Backbone as a ProteinNet text record, in pm:
[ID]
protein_1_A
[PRIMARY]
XXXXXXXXXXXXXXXXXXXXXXXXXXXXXXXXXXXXXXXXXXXXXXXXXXXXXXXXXXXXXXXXXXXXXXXXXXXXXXXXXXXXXXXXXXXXXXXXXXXXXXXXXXXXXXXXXXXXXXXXXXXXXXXXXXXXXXXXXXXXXXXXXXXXXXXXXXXXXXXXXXXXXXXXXXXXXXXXXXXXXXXXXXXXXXXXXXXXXXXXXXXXXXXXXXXXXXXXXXXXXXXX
[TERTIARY]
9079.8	8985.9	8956.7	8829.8	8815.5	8852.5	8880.1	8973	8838.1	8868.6	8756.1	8867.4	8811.4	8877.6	8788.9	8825.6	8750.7	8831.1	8745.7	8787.7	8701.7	8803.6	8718.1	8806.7	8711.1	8704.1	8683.2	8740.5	8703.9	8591.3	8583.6	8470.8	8371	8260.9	8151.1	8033.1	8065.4	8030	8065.9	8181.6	8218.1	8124.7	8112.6	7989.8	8048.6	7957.6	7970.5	7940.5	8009.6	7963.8	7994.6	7890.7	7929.1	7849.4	7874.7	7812.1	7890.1	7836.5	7879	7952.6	8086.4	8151.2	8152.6	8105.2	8077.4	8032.5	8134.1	8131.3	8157.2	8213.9	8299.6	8201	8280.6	8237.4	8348.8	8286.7	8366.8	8299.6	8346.8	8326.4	8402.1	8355.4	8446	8432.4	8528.7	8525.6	8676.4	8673.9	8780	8912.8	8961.3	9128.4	9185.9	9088.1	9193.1	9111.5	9225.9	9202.4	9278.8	9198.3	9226.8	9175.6	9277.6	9279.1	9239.7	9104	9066.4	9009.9	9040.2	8983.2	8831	8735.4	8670.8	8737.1	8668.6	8676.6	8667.8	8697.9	8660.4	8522.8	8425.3	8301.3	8358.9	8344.9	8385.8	8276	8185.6	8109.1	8148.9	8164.9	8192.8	8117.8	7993.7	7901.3	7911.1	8005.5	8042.3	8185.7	8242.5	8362.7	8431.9	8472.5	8486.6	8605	8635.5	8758.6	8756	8877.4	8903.2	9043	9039.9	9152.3	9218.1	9164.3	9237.8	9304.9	9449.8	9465.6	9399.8	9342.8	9264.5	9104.9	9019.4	8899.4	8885.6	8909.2	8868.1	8958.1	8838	8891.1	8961.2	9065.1	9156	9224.8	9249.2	9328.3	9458.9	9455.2	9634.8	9589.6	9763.7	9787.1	9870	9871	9893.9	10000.3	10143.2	10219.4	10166.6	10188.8	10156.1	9984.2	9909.6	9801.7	9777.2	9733.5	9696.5	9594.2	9570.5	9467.4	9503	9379.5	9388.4	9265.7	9307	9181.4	9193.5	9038.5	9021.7	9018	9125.6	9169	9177	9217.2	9267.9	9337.9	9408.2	9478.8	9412.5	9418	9360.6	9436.4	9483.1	9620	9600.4	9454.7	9465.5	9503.6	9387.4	9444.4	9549.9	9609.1	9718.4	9669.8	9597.8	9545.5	9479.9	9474.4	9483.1	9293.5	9210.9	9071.9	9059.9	8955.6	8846.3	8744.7	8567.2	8473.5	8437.5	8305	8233.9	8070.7	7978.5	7823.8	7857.6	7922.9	7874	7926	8052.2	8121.9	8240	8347.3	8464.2	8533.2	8655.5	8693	8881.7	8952.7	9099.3	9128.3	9270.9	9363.5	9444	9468.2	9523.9	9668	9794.5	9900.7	10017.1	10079.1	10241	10368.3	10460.4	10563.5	10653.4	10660.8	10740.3	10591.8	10479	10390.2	10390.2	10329.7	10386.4	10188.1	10194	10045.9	10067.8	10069.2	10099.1	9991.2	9924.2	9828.6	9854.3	9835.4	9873.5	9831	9728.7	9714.4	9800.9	9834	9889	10085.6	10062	10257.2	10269	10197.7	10205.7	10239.3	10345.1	10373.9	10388.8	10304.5	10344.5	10370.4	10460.4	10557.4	10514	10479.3	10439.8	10567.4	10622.8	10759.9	10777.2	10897.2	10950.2	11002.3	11019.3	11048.8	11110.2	11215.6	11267.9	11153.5	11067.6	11010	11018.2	10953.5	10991.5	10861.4	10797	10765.9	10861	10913.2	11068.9	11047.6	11042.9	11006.6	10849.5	10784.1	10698.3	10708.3	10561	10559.7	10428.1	10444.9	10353.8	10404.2	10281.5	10312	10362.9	10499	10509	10508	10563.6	10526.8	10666.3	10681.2	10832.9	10870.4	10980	10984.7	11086.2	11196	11330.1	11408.1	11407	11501.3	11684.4	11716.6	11869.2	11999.9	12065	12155	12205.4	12263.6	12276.9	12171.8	12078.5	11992.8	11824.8	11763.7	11654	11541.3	11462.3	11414.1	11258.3	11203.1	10996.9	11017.7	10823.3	10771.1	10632.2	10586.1	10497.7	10408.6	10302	10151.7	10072.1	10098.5	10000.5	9861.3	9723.5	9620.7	9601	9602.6	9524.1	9410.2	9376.1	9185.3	9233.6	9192.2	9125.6	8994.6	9060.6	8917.5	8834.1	8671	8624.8	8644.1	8664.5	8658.2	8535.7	8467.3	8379.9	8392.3	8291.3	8322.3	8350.4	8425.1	8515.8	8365.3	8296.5	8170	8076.1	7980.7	7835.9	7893.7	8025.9	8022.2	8121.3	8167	8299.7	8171.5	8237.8	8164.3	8250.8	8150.8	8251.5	8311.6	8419.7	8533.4	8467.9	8408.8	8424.2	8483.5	8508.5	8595.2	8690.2	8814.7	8799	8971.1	8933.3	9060.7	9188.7	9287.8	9444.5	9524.5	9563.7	9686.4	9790.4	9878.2	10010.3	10110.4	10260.4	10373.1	10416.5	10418.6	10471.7	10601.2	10660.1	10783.3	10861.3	11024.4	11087.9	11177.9	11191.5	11235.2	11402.2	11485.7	11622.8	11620.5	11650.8	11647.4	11811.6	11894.4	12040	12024.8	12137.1	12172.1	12095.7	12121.8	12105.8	11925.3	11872.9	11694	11691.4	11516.4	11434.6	11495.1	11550.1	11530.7	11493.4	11497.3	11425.6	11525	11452	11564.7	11686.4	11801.3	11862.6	11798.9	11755.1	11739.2	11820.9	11950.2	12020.3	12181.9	12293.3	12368.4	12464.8	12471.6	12544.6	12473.4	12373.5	12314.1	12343.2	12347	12383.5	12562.8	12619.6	12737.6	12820.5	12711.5	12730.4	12678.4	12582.4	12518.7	12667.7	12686.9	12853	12923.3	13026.3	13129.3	13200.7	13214.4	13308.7	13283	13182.2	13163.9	13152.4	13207.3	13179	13217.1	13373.5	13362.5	13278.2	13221.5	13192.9	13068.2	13012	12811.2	12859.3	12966.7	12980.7	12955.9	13069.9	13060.8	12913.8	12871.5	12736.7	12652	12611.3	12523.3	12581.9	12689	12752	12702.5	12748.1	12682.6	12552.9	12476.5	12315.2	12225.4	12126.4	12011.3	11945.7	11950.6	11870.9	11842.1	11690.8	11621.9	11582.2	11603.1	11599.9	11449.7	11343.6	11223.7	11110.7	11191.6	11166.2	11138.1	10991.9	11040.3	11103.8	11142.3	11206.2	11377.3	11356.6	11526.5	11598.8	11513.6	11563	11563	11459	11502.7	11612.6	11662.9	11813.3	11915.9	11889	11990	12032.1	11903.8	11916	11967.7	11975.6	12038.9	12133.1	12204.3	12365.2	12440.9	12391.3	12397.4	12408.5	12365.3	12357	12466.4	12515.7	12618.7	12752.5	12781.4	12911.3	12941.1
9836.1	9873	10022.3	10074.6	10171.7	10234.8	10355.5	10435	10517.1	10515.4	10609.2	10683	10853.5	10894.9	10914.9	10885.8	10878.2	10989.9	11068.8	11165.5	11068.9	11086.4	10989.8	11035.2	11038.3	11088.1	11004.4	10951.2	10865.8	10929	11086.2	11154.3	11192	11072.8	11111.8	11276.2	11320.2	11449.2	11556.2	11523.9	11610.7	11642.6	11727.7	11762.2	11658.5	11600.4	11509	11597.8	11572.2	11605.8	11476.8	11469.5	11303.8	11344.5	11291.4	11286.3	11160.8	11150.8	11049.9	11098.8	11015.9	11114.3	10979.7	10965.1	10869.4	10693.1	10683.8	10527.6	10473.9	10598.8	10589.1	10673	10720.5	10744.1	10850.6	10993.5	11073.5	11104.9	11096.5	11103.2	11234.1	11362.7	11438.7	11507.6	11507	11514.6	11570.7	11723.9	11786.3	11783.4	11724.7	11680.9	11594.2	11487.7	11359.8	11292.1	11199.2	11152.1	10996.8	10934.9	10796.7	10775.9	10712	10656.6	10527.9	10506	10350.8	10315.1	10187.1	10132.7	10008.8	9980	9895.8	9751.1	9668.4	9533.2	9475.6	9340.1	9250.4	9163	9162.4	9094.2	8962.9	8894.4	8725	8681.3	8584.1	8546.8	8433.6	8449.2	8385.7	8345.9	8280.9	8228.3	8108.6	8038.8	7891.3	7868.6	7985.5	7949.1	7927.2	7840.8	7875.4	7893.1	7938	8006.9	8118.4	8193.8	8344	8410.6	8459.8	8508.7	8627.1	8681.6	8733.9	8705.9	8780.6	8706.3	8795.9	8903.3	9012.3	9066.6	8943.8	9040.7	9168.5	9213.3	9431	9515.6	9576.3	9699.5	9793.1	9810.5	9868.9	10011.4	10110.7	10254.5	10261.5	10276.4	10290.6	10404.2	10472.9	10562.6	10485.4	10598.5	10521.6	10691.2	10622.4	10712.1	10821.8	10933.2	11013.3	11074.3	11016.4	11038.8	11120.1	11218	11244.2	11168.3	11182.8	11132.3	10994.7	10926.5	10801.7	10701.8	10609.1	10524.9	10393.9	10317.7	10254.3	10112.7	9981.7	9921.9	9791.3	9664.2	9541.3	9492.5	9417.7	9335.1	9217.2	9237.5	9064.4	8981.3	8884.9	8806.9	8703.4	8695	8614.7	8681.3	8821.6	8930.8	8999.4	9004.7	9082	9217.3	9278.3	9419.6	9443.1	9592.6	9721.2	9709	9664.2	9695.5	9806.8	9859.1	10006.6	9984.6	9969.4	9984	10105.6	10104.2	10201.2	10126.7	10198.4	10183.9	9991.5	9932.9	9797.7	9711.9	9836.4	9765	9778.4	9634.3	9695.2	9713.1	9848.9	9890.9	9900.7	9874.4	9878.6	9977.6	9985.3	10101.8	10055.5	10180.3	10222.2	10199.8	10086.3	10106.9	10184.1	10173.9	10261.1	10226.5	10238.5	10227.4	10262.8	10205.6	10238.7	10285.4	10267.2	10288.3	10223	10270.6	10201	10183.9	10079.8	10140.7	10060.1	10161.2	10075.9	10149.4	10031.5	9947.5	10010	10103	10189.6	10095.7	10041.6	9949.6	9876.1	9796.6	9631.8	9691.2	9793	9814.7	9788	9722	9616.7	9711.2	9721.5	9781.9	9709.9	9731.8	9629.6	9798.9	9692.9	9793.7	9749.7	9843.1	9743.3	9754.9	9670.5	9690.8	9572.6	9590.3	9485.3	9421.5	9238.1	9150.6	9058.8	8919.7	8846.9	8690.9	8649.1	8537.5	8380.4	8330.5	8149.2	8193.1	8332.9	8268.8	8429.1	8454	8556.5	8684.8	8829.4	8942.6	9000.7	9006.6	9063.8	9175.6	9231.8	9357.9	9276.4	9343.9	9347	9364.2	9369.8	9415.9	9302	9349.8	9257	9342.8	9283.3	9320.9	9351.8	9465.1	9513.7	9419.9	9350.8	9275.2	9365.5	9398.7	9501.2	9521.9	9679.2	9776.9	9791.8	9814.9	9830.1	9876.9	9976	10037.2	9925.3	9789.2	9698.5	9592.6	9574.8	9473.5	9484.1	9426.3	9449.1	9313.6	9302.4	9149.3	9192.9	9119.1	9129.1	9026.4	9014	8873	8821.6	8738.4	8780	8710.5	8746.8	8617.4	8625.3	8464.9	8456.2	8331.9	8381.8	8249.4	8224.6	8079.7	8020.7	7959.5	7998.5	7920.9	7782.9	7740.8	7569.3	7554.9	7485.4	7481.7	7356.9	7351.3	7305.6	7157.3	7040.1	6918.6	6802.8	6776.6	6720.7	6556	6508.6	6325	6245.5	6175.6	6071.8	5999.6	5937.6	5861.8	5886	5777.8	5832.5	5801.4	5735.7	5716.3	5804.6	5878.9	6009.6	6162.3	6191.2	6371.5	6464.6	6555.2	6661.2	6765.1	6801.6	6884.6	7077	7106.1	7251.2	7343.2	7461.7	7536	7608.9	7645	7675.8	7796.6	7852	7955.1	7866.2	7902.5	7782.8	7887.8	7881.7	7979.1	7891	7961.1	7912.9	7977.2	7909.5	7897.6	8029.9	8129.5	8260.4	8215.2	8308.5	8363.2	8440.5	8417.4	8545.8	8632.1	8703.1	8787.3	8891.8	8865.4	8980.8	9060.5	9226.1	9350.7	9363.7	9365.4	9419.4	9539.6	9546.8	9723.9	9635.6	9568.1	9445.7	9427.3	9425.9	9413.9	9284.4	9230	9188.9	9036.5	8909.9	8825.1	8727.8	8610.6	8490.6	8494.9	8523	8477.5	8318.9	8359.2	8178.6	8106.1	7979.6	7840.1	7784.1	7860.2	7784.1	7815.1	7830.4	7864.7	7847.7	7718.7	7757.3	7837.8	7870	8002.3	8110.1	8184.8	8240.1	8288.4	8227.6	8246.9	8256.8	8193.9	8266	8421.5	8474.5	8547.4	8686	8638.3	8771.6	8639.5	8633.5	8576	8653.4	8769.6	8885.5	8857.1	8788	8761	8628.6	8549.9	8429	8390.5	8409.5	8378.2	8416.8	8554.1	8609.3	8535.8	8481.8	8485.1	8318.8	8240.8	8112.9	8089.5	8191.2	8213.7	8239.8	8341.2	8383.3	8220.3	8175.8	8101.1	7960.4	7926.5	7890.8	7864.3	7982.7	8034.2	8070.1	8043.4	8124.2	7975.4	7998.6	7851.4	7945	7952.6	8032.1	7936.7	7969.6	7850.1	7977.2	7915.3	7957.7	7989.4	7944.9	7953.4	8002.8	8058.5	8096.9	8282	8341.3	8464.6	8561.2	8515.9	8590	8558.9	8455.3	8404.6	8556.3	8513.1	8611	8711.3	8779.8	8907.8	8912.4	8867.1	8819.8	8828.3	8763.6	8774.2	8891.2	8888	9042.9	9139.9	9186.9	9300.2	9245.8	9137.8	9124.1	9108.9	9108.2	9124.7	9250.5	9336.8	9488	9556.3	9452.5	9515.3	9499.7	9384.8	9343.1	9409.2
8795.7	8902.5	8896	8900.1	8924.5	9031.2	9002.9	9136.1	9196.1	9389.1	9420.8	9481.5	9526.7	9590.6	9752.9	9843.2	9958.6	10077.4	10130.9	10218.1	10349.5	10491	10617.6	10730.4	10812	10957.7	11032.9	11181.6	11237.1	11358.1	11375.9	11488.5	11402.6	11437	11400.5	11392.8	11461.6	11498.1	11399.4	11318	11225.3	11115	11051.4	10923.1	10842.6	10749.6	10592.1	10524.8	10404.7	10259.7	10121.6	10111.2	10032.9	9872.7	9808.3	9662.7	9508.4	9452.6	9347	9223	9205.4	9077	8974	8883.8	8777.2	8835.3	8876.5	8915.2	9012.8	9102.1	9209.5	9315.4	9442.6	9498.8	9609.1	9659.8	9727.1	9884.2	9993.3	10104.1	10152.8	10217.5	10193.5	10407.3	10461	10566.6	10607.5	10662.4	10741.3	10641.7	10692.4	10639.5	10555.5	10624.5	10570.2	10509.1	10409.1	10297.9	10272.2	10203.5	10208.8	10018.3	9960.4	9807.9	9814.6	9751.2	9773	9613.3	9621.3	9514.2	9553.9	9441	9464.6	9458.6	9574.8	9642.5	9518.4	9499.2	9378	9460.5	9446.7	9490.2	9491.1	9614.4	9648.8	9742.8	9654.4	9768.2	9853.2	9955.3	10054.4	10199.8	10134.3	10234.5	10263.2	10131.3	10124.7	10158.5	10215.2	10230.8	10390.5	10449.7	10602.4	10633.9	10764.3	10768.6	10775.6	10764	10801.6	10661.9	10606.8	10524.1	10621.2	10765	10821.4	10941.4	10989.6	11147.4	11245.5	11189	11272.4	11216.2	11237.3	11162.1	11175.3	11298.8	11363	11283.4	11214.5	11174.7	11302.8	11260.9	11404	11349.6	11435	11433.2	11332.8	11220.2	11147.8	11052.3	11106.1	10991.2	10879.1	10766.7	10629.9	10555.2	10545.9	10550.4	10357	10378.5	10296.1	10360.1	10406.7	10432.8	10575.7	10638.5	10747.4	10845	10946.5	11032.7	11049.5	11134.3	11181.8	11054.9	11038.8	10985	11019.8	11017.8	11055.2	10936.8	10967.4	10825.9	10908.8	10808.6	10856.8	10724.4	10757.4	10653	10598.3	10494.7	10401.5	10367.2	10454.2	10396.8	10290.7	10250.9	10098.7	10017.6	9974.1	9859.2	9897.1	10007.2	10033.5	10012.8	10044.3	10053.5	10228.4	10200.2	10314.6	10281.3	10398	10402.6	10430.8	10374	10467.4	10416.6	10553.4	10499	10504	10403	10413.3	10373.9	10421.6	10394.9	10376.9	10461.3	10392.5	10331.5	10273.8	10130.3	10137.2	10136.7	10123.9	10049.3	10069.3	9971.1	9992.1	9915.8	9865.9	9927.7	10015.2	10013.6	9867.1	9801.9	9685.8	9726.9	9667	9751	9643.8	9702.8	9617.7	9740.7	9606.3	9653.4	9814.2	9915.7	10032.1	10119.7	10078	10177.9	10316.3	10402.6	10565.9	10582.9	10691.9	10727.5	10862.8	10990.9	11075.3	11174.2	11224.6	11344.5	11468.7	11525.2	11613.7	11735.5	11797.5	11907.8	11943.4	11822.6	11833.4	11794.6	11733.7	11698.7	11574.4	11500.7	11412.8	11288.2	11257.6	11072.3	10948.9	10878.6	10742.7	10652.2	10564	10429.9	10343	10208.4	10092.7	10012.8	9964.6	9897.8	9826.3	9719.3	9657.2	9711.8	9697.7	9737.4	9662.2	9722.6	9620.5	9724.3	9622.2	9673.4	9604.2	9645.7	9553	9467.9	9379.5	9291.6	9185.5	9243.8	9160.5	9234.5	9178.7	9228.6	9232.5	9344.9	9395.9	9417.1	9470.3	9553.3	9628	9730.6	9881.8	9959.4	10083	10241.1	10316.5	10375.8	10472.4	10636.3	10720.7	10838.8	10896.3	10952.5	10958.6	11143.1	11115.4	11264	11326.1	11256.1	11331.4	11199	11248.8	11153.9	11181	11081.1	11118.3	10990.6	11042.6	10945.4	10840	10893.3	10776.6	10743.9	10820.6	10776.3	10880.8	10787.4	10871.5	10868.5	10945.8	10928.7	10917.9	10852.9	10762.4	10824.5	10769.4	10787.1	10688.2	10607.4	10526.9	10621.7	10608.3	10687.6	10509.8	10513.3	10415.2	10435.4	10412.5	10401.3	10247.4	10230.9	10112	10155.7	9967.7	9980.1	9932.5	10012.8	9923.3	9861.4	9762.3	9679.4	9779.9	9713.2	9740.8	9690.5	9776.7	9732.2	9720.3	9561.4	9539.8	9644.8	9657.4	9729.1	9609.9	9619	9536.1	9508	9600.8	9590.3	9726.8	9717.4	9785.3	9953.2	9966.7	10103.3	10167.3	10078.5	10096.3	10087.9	10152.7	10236.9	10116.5	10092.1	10033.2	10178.8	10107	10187	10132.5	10197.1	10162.5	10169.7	10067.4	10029.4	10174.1	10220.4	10318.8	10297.9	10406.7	10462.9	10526.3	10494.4	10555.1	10584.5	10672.4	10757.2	10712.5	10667	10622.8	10677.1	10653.5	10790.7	10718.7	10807.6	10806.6	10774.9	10630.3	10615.3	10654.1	10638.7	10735.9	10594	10619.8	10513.3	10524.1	10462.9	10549	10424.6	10495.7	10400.1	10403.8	10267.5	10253.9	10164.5	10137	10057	9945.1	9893.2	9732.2	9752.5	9820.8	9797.8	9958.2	9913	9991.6	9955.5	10071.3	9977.1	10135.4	10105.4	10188.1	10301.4	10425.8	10574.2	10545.4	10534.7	10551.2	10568.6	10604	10687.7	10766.7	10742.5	10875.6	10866.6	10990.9	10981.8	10840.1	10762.1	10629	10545.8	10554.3	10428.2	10472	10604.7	10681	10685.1	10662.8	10662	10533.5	10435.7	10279.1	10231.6	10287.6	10276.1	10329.5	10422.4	10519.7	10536.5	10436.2	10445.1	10502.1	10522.8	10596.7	10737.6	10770.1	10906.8	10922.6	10854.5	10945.1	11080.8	11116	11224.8	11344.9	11340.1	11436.3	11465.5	11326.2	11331.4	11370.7	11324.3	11381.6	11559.5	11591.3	11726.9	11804.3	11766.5	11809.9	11795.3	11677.5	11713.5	11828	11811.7	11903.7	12073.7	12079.3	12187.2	12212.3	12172.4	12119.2	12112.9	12147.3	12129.3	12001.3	11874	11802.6	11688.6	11649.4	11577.1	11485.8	11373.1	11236.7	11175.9	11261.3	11229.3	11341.4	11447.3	11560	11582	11562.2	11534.8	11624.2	11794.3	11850.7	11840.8	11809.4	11775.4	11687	11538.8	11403.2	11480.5	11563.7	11587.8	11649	11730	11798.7	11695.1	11637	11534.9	11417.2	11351.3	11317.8	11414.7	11565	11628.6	11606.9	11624.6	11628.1	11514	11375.8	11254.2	11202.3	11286.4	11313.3	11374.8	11453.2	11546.7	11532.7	11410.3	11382.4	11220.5
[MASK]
++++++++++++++++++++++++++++++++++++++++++++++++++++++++++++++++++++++++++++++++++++++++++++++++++++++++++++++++++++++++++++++++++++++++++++++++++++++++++++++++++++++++++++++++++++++++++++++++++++++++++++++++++++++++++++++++

């Protein structure tokens, strides 16, 4: 992908200075600065659905960068939006970048991960931090393809956007890997603690797929 470098202001009132550097494109305004790459063109007039859980471009800073900008998440491509004139364009990501949603709270991390299809990198969404462990969450949509009609009395199915069952994610000293499923994964994971985390859930109504539960659990995973 070609790299742009984009300078952006969210107070209109400020002076522009804009001009074209080969292929790309520079926006140059006050302070701040935003690394974007070009969009991959997807036409999507035939496609229904949403690839986001937030169409609005909304207020986030983006750690290394100054100022406020205005972004959304793409949970098909898994990329950081910003328009401009029309067109959208890539936040440029790197390692341990944060970009968090100042309205909503909302922080996603782009980082390495252990997933069911091996080691990744992407953004997940930081749920609770903590000296020994910390709990993500990924939101991911798939496309469905479009489905032709079997025959003349079957409808075709058109191409569409699918919200899929959010993942939970636990951070150790050792990397990113898949939340347990349930107290025996859980108790392999800190064998140094079993009794205690036995006890706790015990006592505890906590559902393994529940995202205020995990956070529950993560603090007290924290605390022992």
């Amino acid at each position: 992908m070609k790299k742009i470098l984009l300078h952006t202001i969210l107070f209109v009132s400020l002076p522009i200075y804009s001009q074209q550097i080969g292929n790309g494109m520079s926006i140059i305004t006050a302070k701040q600065r935003l690394d974007l790459s070009k969009g991959n063109d997807v036409d999507e007039k035939n496609i229904e659905g949403s690839p986001y859980f937030t169409t609005t471009f909304l207020p986030a800073t983006v750690t290394g960068y100054e100022g406020m900008f205005l972004l959304r998440y793409n949970a098909y491509k898994d990329e950081m939006e910003f328009q401009s004139e029309g067109k959208i364009l890539f936040v440029i990501k790197s390692d341990s970048m944060e970009v968090n949603f100042t309205n909503s709270k909302k922080n996603y991390k782009y980082t390495l991960y252990n997933s069911d299809k091996g080691n990744v990198k992407g953004f997940l969404v930081k749920l609770s931090t903590g000296e020994k462990v910390s709990l993500f969450k990924r939101e991911k949509v798939k496309l469905i393809p479009k489905v032709e009609p079997a025959n003349s009395y079957a409808s075709e199915v058109p191409a569409h956007y699918e919200f899929q069952k959010e993942t939970f994610y636990i951070k150790k000293m050792d990397g990113i890997v898949t939340f347990p499923k349930n107290k025996k994964e859980l108790v392999k994971m800190f064998p140094d603690k079993e009794s205690q985390i036995v006890d706790f859930l015990k006592n505890n109504s906590i559902s393994f797929s529940k995202e205020s539960d995990l956070v529950t659990l993560v603090t007290f995973l924290n605390s022992i």
